[in-house]
Each structure stands twice: as structure tokens, then as C-alpha cells.
Short mmCIF file of C-alpha atoms and ligand atoms in Angstrom, two decimals:
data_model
loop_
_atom_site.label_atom_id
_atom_site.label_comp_id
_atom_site.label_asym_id
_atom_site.label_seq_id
_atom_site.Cartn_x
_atom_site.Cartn_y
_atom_site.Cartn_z
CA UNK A 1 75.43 132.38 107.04
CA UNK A 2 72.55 133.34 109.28
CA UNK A 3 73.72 136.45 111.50
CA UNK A 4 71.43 137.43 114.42
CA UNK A 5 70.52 140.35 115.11
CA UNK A 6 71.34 141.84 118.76
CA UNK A 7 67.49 142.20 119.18
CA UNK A 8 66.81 138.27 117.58
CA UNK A 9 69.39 137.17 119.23
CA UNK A 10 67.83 138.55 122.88
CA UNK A 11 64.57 136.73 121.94
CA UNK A 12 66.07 133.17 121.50
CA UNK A 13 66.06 131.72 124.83
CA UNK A 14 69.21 130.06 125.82
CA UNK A 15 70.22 126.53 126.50
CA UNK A 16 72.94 126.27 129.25
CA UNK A 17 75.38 123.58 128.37
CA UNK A 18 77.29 122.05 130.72
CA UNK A 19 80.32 119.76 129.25
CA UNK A 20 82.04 116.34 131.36
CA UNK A 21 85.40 115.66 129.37
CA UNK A 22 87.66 117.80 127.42
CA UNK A 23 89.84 115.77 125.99
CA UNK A 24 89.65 115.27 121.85
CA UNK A 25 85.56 114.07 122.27
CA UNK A 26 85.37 117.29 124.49
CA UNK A 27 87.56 119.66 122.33
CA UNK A 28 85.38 118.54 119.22
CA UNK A 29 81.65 118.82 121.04
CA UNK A 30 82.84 122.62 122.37
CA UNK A 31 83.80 123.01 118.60
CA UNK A 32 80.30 122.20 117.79
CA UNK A 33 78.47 124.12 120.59
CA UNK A 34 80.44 126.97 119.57
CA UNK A 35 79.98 127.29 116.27
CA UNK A 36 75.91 126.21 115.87
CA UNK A 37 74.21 129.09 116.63
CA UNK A 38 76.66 131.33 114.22
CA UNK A 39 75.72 129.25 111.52
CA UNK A 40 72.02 127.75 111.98
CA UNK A 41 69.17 129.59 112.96
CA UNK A 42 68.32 128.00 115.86
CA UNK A 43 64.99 128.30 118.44
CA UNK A 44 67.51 128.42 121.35
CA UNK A 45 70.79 130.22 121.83
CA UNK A 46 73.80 127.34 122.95
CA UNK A 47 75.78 129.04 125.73
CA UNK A 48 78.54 127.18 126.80
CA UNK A 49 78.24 127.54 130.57
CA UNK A 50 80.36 125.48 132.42
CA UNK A 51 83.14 122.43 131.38
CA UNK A 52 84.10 119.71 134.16
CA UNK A 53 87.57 117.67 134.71
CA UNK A 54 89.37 116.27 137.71
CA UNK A 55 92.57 118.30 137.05
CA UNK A 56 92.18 121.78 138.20
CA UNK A 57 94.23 123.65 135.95
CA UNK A 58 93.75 121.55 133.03
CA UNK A 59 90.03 121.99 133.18
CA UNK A 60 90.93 126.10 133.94
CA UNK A 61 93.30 126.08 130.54
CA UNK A 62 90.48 123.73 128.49
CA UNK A 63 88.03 126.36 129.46
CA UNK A 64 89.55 129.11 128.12
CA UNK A 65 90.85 127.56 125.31
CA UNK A 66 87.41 126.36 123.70
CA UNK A 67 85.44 129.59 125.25
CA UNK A 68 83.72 127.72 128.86
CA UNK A 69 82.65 130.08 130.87
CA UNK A 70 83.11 128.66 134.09
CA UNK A 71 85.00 125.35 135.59
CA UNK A 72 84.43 122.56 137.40
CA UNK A 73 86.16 119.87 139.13
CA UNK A 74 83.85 117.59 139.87
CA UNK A 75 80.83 116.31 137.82
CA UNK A 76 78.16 116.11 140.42
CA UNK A 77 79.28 120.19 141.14
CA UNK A 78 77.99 120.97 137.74
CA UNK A 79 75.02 118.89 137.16
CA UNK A 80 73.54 120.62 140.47
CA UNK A 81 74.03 124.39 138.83
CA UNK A 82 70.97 126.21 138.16
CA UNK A 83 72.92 127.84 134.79
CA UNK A 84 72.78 124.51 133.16
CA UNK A 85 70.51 122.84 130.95
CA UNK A 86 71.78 120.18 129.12
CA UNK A 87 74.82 118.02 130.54
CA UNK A 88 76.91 116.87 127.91
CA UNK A 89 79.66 113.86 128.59
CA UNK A 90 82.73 113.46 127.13
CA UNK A 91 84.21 110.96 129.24
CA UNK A 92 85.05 107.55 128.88
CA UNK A 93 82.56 104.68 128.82
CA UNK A 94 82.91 103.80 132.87
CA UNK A 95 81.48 106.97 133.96
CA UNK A 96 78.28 107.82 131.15
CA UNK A 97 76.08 105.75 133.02
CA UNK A 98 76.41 107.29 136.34
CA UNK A 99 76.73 111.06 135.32
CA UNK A 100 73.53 110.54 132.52
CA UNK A 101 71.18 109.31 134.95
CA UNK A 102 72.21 111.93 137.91
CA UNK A 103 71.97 114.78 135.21
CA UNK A 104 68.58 113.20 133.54
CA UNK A 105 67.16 113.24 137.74
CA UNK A 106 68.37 116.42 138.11
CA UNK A 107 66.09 117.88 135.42
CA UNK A 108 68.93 118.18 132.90
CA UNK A 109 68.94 117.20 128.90
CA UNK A 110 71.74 114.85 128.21
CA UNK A 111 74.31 114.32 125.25
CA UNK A 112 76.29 111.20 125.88
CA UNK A 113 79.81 110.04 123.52
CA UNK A 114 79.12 106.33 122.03
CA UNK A 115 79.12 103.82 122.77
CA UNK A 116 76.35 104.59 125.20
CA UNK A 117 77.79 102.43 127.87
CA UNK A 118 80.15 99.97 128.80
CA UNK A 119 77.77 96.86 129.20
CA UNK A 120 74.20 96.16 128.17
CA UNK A 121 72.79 96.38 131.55
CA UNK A 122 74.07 99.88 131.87
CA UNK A 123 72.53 100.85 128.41
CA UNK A 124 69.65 99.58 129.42
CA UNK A 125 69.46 101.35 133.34
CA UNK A 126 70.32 104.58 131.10
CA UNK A 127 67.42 103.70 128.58
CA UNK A 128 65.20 103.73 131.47
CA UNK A 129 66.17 107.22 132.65
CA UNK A 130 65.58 108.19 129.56
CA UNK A 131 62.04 107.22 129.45
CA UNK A 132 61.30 108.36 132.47
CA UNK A 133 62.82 111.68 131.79
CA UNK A 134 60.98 112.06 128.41
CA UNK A 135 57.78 111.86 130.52
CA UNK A 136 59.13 115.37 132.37
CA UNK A 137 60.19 116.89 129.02
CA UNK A 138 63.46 116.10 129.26
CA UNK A 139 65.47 114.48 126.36
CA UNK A 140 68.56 112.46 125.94
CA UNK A 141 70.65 111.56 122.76
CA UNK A 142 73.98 108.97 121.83
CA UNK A 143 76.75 111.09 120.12
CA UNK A 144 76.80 109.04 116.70
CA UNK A 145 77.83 112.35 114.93
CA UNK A 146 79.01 110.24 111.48
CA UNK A 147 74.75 110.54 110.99
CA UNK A 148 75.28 113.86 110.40
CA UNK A 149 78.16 113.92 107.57
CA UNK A 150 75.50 115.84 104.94
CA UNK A 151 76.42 112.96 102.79
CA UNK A 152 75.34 109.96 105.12
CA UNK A 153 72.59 112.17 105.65
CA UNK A 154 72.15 112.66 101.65
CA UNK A 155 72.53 108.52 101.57
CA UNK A 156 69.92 108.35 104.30
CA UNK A 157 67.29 110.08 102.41
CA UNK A 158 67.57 108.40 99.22
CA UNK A 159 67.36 105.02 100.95
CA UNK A 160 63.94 106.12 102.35
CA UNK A 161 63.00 107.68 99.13
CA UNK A 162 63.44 103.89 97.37
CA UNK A 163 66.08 104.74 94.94
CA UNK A 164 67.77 101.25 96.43
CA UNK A 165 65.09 98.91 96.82
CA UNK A 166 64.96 95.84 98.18
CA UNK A 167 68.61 95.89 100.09
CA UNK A 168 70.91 93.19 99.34
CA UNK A 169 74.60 93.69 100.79
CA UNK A 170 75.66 96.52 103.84
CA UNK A 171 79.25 96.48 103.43
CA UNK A 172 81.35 98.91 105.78
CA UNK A 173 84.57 99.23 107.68
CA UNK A 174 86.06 101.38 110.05
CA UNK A 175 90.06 101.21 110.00
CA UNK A 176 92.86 103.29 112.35
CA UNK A 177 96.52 102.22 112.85
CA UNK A 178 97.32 104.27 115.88
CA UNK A 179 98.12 100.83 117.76
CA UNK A 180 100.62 99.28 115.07
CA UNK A 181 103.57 100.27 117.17
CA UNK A 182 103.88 97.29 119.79
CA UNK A 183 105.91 100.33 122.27
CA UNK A 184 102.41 102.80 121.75
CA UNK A 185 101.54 103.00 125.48
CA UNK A 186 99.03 101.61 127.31
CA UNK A 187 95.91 104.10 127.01
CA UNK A 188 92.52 103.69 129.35
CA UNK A 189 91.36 102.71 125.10
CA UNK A 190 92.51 99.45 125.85
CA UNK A 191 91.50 98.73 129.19
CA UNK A 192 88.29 96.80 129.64
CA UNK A 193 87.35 98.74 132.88
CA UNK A 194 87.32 102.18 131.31
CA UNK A 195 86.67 101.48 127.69
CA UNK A 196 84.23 98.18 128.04
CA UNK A 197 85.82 96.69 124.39
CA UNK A 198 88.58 97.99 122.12
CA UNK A 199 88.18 98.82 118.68
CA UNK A 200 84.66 96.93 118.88
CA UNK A 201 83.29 99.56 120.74
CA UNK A 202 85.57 102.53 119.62
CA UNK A 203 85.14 102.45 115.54
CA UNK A 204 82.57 99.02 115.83
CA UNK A 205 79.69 100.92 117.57
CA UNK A 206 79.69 103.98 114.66
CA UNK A 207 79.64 101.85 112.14
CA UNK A 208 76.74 99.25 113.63
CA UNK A 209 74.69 102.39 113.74
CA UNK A 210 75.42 104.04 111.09
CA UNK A 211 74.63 100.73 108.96
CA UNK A 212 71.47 100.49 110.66
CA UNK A 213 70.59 104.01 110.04
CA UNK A 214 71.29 103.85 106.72
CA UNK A 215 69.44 100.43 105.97
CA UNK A 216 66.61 101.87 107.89
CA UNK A 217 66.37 98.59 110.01
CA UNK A 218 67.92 96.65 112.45
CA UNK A 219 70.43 93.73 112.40
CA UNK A 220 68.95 90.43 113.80
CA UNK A 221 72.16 88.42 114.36
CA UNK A 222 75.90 88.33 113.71
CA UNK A 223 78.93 85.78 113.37
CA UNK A 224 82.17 87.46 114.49
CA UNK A 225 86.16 87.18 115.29
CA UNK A 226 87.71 89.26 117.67
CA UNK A 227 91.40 89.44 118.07
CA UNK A 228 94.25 91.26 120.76
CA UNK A 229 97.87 90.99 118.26
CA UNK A 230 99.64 92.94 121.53
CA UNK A 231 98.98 91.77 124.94
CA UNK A 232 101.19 93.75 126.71
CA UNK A 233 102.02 97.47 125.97
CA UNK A 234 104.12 99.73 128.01
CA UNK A 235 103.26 102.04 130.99
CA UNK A 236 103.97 105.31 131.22
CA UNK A 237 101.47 108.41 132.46
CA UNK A 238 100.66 111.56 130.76
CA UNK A 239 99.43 112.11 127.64
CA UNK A 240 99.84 110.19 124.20
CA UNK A 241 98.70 111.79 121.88
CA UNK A 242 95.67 113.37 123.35
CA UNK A 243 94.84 110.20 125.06
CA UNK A 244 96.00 110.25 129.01
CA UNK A 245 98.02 107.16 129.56
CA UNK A 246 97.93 104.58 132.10
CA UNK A 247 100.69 105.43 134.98
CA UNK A 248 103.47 103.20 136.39
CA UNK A 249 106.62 101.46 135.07
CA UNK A 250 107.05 98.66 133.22
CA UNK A 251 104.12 96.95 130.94
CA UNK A 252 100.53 95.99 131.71
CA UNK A 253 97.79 94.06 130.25
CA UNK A 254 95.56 95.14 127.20
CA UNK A 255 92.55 94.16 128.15
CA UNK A 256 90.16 94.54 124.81
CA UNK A 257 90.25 93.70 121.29
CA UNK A 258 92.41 95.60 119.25
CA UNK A 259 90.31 94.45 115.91
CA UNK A 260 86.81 92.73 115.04
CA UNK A 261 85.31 91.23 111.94
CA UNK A 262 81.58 89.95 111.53
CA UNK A 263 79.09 89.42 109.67
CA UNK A 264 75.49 90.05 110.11
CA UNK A 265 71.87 89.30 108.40
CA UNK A 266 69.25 92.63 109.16
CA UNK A 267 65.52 91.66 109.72
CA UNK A 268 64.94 92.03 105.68
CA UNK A 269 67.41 89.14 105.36
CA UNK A 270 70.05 91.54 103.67
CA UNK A 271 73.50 90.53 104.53
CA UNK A 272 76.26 92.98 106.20
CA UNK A 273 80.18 92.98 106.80
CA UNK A 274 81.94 94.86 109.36
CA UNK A 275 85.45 95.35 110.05
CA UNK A 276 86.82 97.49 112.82
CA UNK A 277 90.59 97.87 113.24
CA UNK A 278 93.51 99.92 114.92
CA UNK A 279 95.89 97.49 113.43
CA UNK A 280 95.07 98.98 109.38
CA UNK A 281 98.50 100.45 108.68
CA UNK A 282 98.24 103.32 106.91
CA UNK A 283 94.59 103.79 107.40
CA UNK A 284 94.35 106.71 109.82
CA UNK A 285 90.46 107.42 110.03
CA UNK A 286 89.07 105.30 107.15
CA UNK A 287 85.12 105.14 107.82
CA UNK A 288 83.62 103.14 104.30
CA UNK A 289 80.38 101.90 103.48
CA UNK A 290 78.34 100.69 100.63
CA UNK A 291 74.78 100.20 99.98
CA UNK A 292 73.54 97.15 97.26
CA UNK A 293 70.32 97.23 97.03
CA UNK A 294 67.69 95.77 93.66
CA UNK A 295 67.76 98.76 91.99
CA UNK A 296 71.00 101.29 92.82
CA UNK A 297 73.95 101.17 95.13
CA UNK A 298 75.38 103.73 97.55
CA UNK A 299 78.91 104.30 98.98
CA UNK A 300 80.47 107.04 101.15
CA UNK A 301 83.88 106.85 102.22
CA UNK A 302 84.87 109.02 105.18
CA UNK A 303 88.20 110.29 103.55
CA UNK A 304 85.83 111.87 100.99
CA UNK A 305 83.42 112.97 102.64
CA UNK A 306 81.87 116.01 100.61
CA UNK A 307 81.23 112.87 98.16
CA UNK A 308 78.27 110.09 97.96
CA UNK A 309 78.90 107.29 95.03
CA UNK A 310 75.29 106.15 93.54
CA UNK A 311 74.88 103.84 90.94
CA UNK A 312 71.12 104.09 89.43
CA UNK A 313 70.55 100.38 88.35
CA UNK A 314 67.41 101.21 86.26
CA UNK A 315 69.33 103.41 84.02
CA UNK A 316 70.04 101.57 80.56
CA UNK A 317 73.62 99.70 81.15
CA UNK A 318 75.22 101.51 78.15
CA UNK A 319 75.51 104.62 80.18
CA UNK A 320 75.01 103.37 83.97
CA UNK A 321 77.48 103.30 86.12
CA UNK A 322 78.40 105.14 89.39
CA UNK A 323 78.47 108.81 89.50
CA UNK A 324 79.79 111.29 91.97
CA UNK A 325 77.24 113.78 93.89
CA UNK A 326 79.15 116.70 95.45
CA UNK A 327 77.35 116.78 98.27
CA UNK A 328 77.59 120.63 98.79
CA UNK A 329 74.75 122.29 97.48
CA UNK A 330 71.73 123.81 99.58
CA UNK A 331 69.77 120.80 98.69
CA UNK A 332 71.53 119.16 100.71
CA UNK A 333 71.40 118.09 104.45
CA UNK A 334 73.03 120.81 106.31
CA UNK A 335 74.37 122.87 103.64
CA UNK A 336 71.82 125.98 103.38
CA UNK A 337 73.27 127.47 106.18
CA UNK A 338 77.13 126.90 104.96
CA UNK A 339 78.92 127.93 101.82
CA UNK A 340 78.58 127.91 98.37
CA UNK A 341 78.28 124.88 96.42
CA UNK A 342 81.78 123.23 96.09
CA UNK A 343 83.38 124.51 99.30
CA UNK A 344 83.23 121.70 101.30
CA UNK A 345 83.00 120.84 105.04
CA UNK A 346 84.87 118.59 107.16
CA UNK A 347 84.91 115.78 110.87
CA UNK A 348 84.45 119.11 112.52
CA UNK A 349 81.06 119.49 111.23
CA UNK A 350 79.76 116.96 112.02
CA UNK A 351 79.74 118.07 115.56
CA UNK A 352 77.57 121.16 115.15
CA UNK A 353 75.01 119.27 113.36
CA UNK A 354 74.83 117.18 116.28
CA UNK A 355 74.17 120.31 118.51
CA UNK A 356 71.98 121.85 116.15
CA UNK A 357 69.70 118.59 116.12
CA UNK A 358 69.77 118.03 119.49
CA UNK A 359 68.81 121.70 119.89
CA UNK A 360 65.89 121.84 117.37
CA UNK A 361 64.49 118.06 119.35
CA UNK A 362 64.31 120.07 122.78
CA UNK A 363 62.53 122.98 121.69
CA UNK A 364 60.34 121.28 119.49
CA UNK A 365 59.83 118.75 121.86
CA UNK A 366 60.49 115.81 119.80
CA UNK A 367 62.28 112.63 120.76
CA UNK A 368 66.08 112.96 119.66
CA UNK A 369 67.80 110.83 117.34
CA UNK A 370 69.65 108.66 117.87
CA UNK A 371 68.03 108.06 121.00
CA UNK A 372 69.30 106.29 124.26
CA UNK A 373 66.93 102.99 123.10
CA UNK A 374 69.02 103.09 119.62
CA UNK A 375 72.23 103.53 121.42
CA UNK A 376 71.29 100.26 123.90
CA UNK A 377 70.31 98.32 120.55
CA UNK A 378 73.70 99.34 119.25
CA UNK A 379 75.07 97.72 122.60
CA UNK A 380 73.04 94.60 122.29
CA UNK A 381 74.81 93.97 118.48
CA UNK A 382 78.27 94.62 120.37
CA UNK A 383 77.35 92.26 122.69
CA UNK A 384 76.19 89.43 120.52
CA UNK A 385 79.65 90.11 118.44
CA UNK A 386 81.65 89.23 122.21
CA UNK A 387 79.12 86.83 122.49
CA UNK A 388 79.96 85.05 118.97
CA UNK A 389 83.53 85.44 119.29
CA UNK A 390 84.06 83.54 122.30
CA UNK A 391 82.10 80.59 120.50
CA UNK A 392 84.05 80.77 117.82
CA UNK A 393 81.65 82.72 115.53
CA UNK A 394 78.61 81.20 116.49
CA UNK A 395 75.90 82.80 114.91
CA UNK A 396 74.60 84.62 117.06
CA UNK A 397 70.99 86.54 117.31
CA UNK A 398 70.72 90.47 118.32
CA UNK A 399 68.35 89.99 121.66
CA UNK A 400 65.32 92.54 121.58
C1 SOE B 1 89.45 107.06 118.32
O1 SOE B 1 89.60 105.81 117.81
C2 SOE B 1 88.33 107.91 117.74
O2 SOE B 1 88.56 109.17 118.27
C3 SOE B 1 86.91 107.49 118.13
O3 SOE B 1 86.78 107.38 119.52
C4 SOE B 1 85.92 108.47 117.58
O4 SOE B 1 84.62 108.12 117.95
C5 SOE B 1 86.09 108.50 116.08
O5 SOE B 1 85.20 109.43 115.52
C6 SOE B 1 87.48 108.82 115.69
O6 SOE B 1 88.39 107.97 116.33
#
């Protein structure tokens, strides 16, 4: 691992990060910030400036906890402090568009949680702040931190190096069961207001783009079914599980779909499948994907993820077949800078690749990926799948 020197270390300039949100999105972005510049050698130092929350003490004890050094209670408060540079939110999908384009005006870089917004006009109002914001030097990037699994990464390349060719199938599904129990509470997750879908936008939206990052293109349509199995769920207040509850007593409405399953045709005219679900029992955090393409096949499952399945077709058949690639050595995406190869990594990661992307984009001064315009495509594709449901999977084209 890359250890600084005190004298290196006072040479890299710093990068101020301010953090909206520290519930598990904020917990696991702090993990990242924290952890980066230990690990990569980086062309500016993360310090972890100031976190933001409406509850006081919570905020106070979240601070501590994941190593802030200062608090605030209210977001406007911290995108006006000189000490920060780059505003990162953590909050759910009502408030990113108002916070992102206040912090882009303000001067600040911005890291926003997927999906990017709640509605495609927001996406698109953000996009534009963005743009505008690039022209001062400023940068903005969608948290769509299963890109940076070295093994999507690892998949990633060897699409673009060919090994696939032509691309047939995109086959990939994101399953939970957190919701199976009818008495689970009702959680702002599963209130259209705060969350703008259910699991569409929860699991759908990560595995949209990471199916488009992978294929290396976009999708041009989709034919989809949505479906809410509980209506009503119970009230409570508090916390569930790390996720604060809606107060009161007795039930209220569940607003967004609890699952969705479509289909979709990219530009090339390969065909996809998605399935996103908090109704797979047993599944707990089961991200899978595969890649057909003319000449080899890809698949990454999320539950293994130190592990990338390829299958070279041009191989004779007598020996093809898929093979395992331990994605740990320092060949790899990422892995240089960790451990020996065989000691893997974990969801954690993922996070402080984000940071230490997002960190080499400003100082280089090169547009971030994935960008605000790939997180409002993203939308778009969410959109058409609402869109397609309601007409009884219609198919329905991506608008551009
Ligand atoms: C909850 O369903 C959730 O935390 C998502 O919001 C995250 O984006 C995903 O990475 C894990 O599951």
C-alpha cells in the first residue's frame, strides 16, 4: 500500500469534502473518502471536512463515528463554507436536484447517490448545471459505484478490447428480499415523493447502467411489467433497519413498485433482460449479469465478486468452456494498490474507487464518469420502463 510521506503528503493539495446524508449511502461514501488516499496515490489529499443532517445529535454522533470533522444541520450551511470543495449527497432522490445545482453555483464539485433524480426533468435541470459548471472547471459525477467492482471493471475492458464481438444477449438482475414481510414498515423507499420509483429506481437504475457500461452502448427501447404485491404496510417512525421509517399509527400507502421486469433492444440490435426485485426471497444483494456476444461470453455475479466467468468461443470446443479469472492480481483494475493476489476485496471497495476516480477527473481536469448526462440517460430508460408498464408493455423507445 502506498504510504505518504509527511513531506509528500504536505505537497498534495487537499480536496475538502463536504457530505449531505449519513445514513447507509453516507456511512459507505465516508468509508470510501476515508480510506482512498491510504491506499491510492492520489494528486489531491480527501479531507473529510464537514457531514450534514437535520438531526442535531445524530449528525454530531455520525461525525465522529466515520471521522467528519465538523457538523452541519442544514445543507445550504455547508455548501456556503469556504473549507469545502466537493459536496457529496447522500440523501434521498427528492432533495439531489436542489442541493447539486446550489453546490455546482456555489463553485463546488458534486458526487450525487443514483438514481440521479427523481424525474427526467430534474435529471435533465441537473444535466444542465453540470454543463454549465464544467465550463468553470467544475465537475459532477452519479454514484454508480458497481462500475468500479475491479471485476466489472476487468469485464469492461475486455468488452472494448473485442474478446466478445458482435454482442448478442445482456442478461442481468438485481434481486433483495428485504420487503417479503407484508408487517416490514413503511420506509421513505417506498414512497413515490421521496424515492421517485421502488425497486425500479433502487436496484433497476445500477443495473441499466451498468449494462450499458458494459455493452459500451446505449439501450434504444424497452417492454416492461411493473408490479406493487403489498399496498399497504405499517407505520411506525424511527429506524428499520438503517432506513428511517415513515411516522404515525396505523398503515399507509406504498406508493412505488416493489419489482420490475423488461426487456430491452441496445442500438446494435442486441437484446437485454432486466429484473429488479425486493420480493426475491432469499436473495439478499444478488447483482448478476452476463455478456453473449459472437465470439466469448462474460458473467459476474455480485455474491462473487473477486470472480469474472469468460468463455473464449474461438477456443477449439474440446477444451472451451468457461473459466474463472480471480480477479485479484495487479493487472487488474484497482488492485496494484491493494493486496496480494488472492486476498480479495469486497461492496466496501467499491466506494473508494469511486472517490479515487472522481479525485484523479478533478485534478486532471477530465470529465467524470459516469457523468450527470449518463445518469439522465439512465433516467430516460427508467422512464420509458413506467412508461411501458402502464401500456401494458408497450414497446417503448429510450427518448434522446
Ligand atoms: C437498497 O436497496 C440498496 O442499499 C441500494 O439503494 C444500493 O444502491 C445498493 O447498492 C444496495 O441496496
Amino acid at each position: 500500500m502506498a504510504q505518504p510521506q509527511q513531506s509528500e503528503e504536505a505537497e498534495v493539495p487537499p480536496l475538502r469534502v463536504g457530505m449531505v446524508g449519513y445514513a447507509f449511502m453516507g456511512a459507505a461514501h465516508s468509508q470510501g473518502w476515508r480510506t482512498v488516499g491510504r491506499v491510492f496515490d492520489l494528486p489531491r489529499r480527501p479531507v473529510l471536512a464537514a457531514i450534514c443532517g437535520r438531526d442535531a445529535d445524530a449528525v454530531r454522533r455520525a461525525a465522529d463515528r466515520h471521522g467528519w470533522a465538523a457538523a452541519e444541520t442544514d445543507w445550504r450551511a455547508l455548501i456556503e463554507r469556504d473549507d469545502v470543495d466537493l459536496v457529496d449527497i447522500c440523501t434521498p432522490g427528492d432533495s439531489h436536484a436542489e442541493i447539486a445545482v446550489a453546490a455546482l453555483a456555489a463553485g463546488k464539485h458534486v458526487l450525487c447517490e443514483k438514481p440521479l433524480a427523481n424525474t427526467v426533468e430534474e435529471a435533465q435541470v441537473m444535466t444542465r448545471a453540470a454543463e454549465e459548471a464544467f465550463g468553470r472547471g467544475r465537475f459532477a459525477m452519479v454514484a454508480f459505484n458497481y462500475r468500479r467492482v475491479p471485476a466489472t471493471a476487468l469485464a469492461r475492458r475486455m468488452v472494448a478490447e473485442g474478446r466478445l464481438g458482435t454482442l448478442r444477449h445482456v442478461r442481468v438482475s438485481y434481486l433483495q428480499d428485504w420487503l417479503v414481510d407484508p408487517e416490514f414498515p413503511l420506509t421513505w423507499r417506498l414512497r413515490r415523493e421521496q424515492a421517485g420509483s421502488g425497486s425500479l429506481g433502487d436496484l433497476g437504475a445500477h443495473i441499466v447502467d451498468l449494462a450499458q457500461y458494459l455493452a459500451g452502448e446505449s439501450l434504444a427501447g424497452v417492454s416492461a411489467l411493473t408490479e406493487t404485491f403489498v399496498r399497504e404496510r405499517p407505520l411506525t417512525g424511527g429506524a428499520v433497519k438503517g432506513l428511517s421509517a415513515v411516522s404515525g399509527t396505523g398503515t399507509g400507502q406504498v406508493t412505488v413498485d416493489d419489482a420490475a421486469l423488461f426487456t430491452g433492444r441496445f442500438t446494435s440490435g442486441a437484446l437485454a433482460s432486466f429484473e429488479a426485485t425486493r420480493y426475491a426471497t432469499g436473495r439478499k444483494n444478488s447483482l448478476r449479469i452476463e455478456l453473449n456476444g459472437e465470439r466469448g461470453s462474460l458473467a459476474f455475479d455480485l455474491e462473487r465478486l473477486n470472480e469474472l466467468s469468460y468463455h473464449d468461443g474461438t477456443e477449439p470446443a474440446a477444451h472451451a468452456g468457461f473459466r474463472r479469472i480471480l480477479v485479484t492480481e495487479p493487472d487488474h483494475p484497482y488492485l496494484d494498490a491493494w493486496w496480494p493476489p488472492g486476498h480479495g476485496l469486497g461492496y466496501e471497495h467499491t466506494f473508494v474507487h469511486q472517490a479515487r476516480d472522481l479525485v484523479h477527473a478533478i485534478a486532471e481536469g477530465r470529465r467524470p464518469e459516469p457523468s450527470f448526462a449518463d445518469g439522465l440517460q439512465v433516467q430516460r430508460v427508467l422512464a420509458a420502463v413506467e412508461e411501458s408498464a402502464e401500456k401494458n408493455s408497450v414497446y417503448t423507445p429510450i427518448a434522446v
